[in-house]
CSV table of C-alpha atoms and ligand atoms in Angstrom, one decimal:
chain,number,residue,atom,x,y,z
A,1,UNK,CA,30.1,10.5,-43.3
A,2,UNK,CA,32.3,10.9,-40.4
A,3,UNK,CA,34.1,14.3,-40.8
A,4,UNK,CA,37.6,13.0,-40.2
A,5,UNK,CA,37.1,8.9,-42.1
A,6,UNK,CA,40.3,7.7,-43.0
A,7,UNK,CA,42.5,9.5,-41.0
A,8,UNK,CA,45.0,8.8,-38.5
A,9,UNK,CA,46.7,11.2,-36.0
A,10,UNK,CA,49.6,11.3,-33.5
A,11,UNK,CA,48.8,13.0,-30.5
A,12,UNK,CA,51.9,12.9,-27.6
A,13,UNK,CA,50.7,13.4,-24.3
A,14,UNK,CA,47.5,12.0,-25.1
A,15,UNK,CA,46.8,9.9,-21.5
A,16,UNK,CA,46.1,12.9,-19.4
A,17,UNK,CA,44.7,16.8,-19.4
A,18,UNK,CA,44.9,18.7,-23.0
A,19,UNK,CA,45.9,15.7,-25.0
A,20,UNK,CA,43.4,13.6,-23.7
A,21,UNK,CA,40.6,15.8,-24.4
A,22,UNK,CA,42.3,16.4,-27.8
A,23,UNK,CA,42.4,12.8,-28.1
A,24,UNK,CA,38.6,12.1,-27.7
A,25,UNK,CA,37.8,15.4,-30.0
A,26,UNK,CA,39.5,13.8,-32.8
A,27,UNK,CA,38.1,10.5,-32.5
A,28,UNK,CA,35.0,11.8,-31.8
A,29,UNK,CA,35.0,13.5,-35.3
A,30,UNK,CA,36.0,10.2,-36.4
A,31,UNK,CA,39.8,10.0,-36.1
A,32,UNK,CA,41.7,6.8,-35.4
A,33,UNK,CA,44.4,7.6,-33.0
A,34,UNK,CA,47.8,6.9,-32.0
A,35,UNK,CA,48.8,8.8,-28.6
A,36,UNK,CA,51.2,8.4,-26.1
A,37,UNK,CA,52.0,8.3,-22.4
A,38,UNK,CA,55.0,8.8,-20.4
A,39,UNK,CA,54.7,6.8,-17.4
A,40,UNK,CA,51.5,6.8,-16.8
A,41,UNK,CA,49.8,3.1,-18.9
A,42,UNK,CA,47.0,2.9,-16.2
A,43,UNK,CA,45.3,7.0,-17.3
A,44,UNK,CA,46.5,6.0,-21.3
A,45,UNK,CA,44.5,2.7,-20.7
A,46,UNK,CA,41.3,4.4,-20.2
A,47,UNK,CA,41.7,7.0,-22.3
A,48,UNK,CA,41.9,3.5,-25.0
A,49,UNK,CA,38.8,2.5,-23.4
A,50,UNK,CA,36.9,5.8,-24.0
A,51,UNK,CA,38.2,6.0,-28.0
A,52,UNK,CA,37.3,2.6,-28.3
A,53,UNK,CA,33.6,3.9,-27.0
A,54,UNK,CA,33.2,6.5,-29.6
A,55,UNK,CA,33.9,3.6,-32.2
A,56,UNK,CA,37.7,4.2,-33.3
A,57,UNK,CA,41.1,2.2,-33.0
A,58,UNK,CA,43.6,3.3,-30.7
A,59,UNK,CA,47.3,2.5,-30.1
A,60,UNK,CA,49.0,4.0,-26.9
A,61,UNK,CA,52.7,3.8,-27.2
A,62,UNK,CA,54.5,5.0,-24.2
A,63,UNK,CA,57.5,7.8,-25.3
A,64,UNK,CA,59.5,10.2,-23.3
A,65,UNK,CA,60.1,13.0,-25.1
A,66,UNK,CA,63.4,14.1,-23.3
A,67,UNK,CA,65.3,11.1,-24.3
A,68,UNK,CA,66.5,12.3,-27.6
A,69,UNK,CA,67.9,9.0,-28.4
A,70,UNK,CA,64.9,6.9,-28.5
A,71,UNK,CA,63.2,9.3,-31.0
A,72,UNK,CA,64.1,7.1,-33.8
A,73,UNK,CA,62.8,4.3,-32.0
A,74,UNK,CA,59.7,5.3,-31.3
A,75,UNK,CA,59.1,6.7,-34.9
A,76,UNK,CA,59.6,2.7,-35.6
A,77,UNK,CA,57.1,1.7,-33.0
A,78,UNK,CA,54.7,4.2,-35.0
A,79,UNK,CA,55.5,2.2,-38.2
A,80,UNK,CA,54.4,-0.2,-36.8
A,81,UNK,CA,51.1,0.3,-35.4
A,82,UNK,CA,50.0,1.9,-38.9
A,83,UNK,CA,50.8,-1.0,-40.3
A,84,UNK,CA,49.8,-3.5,-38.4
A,85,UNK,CA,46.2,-1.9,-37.7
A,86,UNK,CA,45.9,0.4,-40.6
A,87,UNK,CA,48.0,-1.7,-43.3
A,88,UNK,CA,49.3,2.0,-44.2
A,89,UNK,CA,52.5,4.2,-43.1
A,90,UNK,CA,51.5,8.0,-42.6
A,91,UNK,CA,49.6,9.6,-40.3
A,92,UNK,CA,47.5,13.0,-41.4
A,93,UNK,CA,47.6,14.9,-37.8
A,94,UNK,CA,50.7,15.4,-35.8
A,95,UNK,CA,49.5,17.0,-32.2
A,96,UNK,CA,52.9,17.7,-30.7
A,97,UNK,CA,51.4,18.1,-27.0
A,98,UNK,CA,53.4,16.3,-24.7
A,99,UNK,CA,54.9,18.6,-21.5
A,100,UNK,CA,55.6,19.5,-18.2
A,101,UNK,CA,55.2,22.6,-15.8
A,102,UNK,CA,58.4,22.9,-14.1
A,103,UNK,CA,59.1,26.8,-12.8
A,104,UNK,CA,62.2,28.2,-10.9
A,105,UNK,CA,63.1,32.0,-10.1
A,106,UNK,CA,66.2,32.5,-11.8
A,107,UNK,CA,68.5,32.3,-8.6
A,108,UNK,CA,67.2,28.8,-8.4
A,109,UNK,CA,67.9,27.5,-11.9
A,110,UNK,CA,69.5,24.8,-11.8
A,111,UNK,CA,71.1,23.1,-15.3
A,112,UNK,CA,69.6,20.4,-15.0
A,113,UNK,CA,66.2,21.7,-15.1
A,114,UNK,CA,66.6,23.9,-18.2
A,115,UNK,CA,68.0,21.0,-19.8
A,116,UNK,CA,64.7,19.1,-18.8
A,117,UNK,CA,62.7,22.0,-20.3
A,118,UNK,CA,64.7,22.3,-23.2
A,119,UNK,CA,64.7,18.7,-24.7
A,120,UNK,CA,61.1,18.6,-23.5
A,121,UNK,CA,59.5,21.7,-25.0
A,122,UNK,CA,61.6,22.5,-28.0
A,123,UNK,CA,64.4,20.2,-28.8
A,124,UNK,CA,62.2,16.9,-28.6
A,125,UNK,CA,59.3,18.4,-30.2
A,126,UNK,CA,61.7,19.5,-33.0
A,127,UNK,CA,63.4,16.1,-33.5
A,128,UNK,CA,60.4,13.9,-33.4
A,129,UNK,CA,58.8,16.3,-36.3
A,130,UNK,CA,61.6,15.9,-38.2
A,131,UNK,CA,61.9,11.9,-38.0
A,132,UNK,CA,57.9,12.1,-38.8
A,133,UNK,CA,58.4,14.3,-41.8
A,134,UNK,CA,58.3,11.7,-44.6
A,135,UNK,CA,54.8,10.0,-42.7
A,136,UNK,CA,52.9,13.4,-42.4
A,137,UNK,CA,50.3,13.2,-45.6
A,138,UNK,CA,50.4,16.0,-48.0
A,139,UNK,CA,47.3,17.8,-46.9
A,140,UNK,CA,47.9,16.9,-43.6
A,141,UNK,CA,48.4,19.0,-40.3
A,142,UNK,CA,50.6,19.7,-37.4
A,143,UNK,CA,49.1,21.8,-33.9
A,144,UNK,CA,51.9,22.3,-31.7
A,145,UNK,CA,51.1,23.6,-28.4
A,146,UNK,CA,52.5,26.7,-26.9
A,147,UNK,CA,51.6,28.9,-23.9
A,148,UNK,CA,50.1,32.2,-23.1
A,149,UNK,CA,53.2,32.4,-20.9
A,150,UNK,CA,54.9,33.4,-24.0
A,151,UNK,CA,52.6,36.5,-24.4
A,152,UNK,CA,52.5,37.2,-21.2
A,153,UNK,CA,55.6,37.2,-18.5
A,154,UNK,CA,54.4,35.6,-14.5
A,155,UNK,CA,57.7,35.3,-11.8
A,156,UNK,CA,59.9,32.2,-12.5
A,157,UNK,CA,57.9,31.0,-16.1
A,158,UNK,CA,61.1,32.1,-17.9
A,159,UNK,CA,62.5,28.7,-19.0
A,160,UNK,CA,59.6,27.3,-20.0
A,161,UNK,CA,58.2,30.0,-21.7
A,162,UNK,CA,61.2,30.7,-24.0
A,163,UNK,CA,61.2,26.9,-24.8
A,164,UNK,CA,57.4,27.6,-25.9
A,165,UNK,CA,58.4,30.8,-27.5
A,166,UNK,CA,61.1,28.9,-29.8
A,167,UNK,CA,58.2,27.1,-30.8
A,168,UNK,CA,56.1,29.5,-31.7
A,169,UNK,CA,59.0,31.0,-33.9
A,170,UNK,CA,59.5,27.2,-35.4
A,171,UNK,CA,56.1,26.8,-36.2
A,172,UNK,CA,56.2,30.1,-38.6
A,173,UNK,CA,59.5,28.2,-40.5
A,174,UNK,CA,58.1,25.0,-40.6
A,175,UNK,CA,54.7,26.5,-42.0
A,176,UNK,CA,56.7,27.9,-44.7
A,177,UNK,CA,59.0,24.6,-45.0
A,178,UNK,CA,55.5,22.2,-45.5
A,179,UNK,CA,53.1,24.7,-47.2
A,180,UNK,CA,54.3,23.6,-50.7
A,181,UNK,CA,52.9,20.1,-49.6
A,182,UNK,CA,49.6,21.6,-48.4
A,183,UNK,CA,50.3,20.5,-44.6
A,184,UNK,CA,49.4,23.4,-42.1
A,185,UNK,CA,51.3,24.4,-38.7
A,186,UNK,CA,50.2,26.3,-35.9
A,187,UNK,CA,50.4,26.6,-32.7
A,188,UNK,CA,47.8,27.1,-29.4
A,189,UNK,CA,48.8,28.6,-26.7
A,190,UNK,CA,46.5,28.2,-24.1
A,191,UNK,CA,46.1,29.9,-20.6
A,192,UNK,CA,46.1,28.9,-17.3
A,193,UNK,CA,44.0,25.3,-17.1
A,194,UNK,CA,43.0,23.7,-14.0
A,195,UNK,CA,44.5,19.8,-14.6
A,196,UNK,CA,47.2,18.1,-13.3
A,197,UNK,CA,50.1,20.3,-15.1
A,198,UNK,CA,48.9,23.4,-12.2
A,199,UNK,CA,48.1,21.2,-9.6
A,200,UNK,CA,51.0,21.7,-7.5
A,201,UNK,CA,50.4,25.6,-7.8
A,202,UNK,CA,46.7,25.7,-7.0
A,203,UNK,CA,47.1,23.5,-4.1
A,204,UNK,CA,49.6,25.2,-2.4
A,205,UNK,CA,48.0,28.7,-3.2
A,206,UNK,CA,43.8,28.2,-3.8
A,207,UNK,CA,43.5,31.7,-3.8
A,208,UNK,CA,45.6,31.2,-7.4
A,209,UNK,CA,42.0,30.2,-9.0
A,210,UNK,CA,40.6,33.7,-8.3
A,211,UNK,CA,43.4,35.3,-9.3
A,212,UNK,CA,43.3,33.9,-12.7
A,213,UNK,CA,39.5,34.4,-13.1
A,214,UNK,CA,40.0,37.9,-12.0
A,215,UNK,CA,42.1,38.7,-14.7
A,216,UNK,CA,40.4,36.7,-17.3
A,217,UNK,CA,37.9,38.1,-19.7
A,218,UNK,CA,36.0,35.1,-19.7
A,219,UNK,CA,35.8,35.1,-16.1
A,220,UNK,CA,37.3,31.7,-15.1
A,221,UNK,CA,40.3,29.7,-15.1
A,222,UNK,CA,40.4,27.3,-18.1
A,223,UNK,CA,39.8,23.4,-18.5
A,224,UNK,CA,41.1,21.0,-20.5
A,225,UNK,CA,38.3,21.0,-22.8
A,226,UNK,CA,38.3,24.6,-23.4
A,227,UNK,CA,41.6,23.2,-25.6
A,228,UNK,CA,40.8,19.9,-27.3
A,229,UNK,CA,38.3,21.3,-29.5
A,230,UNK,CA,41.0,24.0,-31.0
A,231,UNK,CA,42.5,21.5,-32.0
A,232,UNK,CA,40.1,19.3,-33.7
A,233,UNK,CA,39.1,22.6,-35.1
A,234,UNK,CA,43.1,22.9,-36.8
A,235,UNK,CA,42.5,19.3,-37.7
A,236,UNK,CA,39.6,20.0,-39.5
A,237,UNK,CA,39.1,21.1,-43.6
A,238,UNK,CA,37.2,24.6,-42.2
A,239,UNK,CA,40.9,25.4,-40.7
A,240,UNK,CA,42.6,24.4,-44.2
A,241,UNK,CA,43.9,28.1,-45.0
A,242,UNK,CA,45.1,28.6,-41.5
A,243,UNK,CA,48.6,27.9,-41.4
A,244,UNK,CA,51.7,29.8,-39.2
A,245,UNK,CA,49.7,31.1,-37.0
A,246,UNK,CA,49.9,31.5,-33.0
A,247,UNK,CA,46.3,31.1,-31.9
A,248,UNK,CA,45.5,31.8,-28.3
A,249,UNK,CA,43.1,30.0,-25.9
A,250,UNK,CA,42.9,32.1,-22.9
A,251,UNK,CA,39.7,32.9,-22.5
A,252,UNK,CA,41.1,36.4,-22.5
A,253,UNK,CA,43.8,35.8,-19.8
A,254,UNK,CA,45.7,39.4,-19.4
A,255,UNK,CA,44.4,41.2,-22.3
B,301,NAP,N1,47.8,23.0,-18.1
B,301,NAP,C1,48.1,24.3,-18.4
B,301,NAP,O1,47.8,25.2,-17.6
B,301,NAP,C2,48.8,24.5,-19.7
B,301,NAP,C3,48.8,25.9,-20.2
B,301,NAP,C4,49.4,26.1,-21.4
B,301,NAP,C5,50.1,25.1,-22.1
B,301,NAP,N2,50.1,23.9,-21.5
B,301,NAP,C6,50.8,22.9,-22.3
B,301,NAP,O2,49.9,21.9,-22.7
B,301,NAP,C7,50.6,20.6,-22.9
B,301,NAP,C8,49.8,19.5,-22.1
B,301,NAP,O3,49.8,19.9,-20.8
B,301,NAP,P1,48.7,19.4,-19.8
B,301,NAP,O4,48.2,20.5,-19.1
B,301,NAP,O5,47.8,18.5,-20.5
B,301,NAP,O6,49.6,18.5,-18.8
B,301,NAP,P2,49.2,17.1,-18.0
B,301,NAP,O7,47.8,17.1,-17.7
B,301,NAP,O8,50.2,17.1,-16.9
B,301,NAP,O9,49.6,16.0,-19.1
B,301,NAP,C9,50.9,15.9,-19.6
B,301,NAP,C10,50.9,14.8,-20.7
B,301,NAP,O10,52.3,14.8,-21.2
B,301,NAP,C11,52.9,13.5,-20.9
B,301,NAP,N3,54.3,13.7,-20.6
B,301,NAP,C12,54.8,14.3,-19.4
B,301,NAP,N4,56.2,14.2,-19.5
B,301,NAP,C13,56.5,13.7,-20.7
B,301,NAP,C14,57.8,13.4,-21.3
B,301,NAP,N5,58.9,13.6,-20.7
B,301,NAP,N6,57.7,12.8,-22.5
B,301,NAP,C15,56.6,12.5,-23.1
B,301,NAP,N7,55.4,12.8,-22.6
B,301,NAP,C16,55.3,13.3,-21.4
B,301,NAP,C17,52.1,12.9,-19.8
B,301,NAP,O11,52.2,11.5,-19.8
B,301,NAP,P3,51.9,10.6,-18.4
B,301,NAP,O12,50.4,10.6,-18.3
B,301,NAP,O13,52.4,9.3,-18.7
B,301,NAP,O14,52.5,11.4,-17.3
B,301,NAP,C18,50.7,13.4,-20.1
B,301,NAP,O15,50.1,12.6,-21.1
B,301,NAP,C19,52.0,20.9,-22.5
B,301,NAP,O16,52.8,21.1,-23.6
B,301,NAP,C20,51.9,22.1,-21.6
B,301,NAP,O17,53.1,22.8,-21.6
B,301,NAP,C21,49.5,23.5,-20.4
């Protein structure tokens, strides 16, 4: 028997880097999936493809999690999908992924981008849980994702890193909030990766990717796989008396 038969999870951000490989470590272990993309059908499309591969339904709905509004409506488009391919309305794994790298030195801030960051990494992440609430099964788990920027302090991370770091505080309160219906919440915060998220960074400095390694106990920078299987392992019944908890995937990044 598959280890996860029967179950359905919500991964955001699922088209591309730690969401994808998330993605294809929950289906793999026998998940169906709902996941979403931003703006980007054509990398959600084959990420489909690849689900549908390893034998398990998939519905990509596209979301931006910065447009508070639509929340509600997308929660309907989730309806939806469960029951039109799964004749049911609750989901059992809510990976609340979906993000962007954006970093400024303080001088530069500009409103506009906080805001960004803000509704992104904390206040979108916070409304969507809530609207999902009701469709989380009892027994069921949440993995948010977090940073090891909120461990650890590098120049002009500061927005984005607090954002993570109210996350990491609302994971502990929501943990309390759900235990009494047997749903876990935690949080990964993972270190440097090399995907799309850094790409920017590492192109306009490659001596970055030493850097990391160098001060990594593991001895390299991180990949998006080093990720997805921390979270199928949250997902799983082994991680069943894990709940509140901040739980780091650096390989050792600045320890
Ligand atoms: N990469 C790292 O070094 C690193 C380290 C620590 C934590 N993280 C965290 O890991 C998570 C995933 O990052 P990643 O590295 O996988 O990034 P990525 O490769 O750039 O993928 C980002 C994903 O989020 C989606 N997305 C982007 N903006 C969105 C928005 N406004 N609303 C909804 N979805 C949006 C993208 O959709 P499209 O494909 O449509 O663009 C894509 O699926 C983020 O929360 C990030 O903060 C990343």
């Amino acid at each position: 028997m598959n280890k996860f038969e029967n179950k359905v999870a919500l991964v955001t951000g699922g088209s591309r880097g730690l969401g994808r490989e998330a993605v294809l470590k929950l289906a793999g272990n026998g998940s169906d999936i709902i996941f979403t993309y931003n703006t980007n059908k054509k990398a959600a499309d084959e990420v489909s493809t690849k689900i549908a591969q390893l034998g398990r339904k998939a519905v990509a709905l596209q979301f931006d999690q910065s447009n508070i509004s639509s929340i509600g409506r997308f929660v309907e488009s989730v309806s939806s999908a469960l029951s039109e391919h799964w004749q049911r309305d609750s989901i059992d794994f809510l990976v609340n992924n979906a993000g962007i790298g954006k970093h400024e030195m303080l001088a530069d801030l500009t409103e506009e981008t906080f805001d960004s960051l803000m509704k992104i990494h904390f206040k979108g992440v916070l409304f969507l849980t809530k609207n999902l609430l009701s469709k989380i099964s009892d027994g069921g788990r949440i993995v948010n994702i977090s940073t090891g920027l909120a461990r650890f302090s590098l120049p002009a991370y500061r927005v984005y890193a607090s954002m993570k770091g109210a996350m990491e505080v609302s994971t502990r309160y929501l943990a309390k909030e759900l235990g009494g219906r047997g749903i876990t919440v935690n949080i990964v915060a993972p270190g440097a990766i090399d995907n799309d998220f850094n790409k920017e960074s590492f192109d306009s400095a490659p001596q970055l990717r030493e850097i990391i390694a160098g001060n990594t106990a593991l001895g390299r920078v991180g990949v998006s796989e080093d990720i997805g299987g921390v979270v199928g392992f949250l997902c799983s019944e082994n991680a069943g008396w894990i709940t509140g908890q901040r739980i780091e995937a650096s390989g050792g990044m600045f320890i």
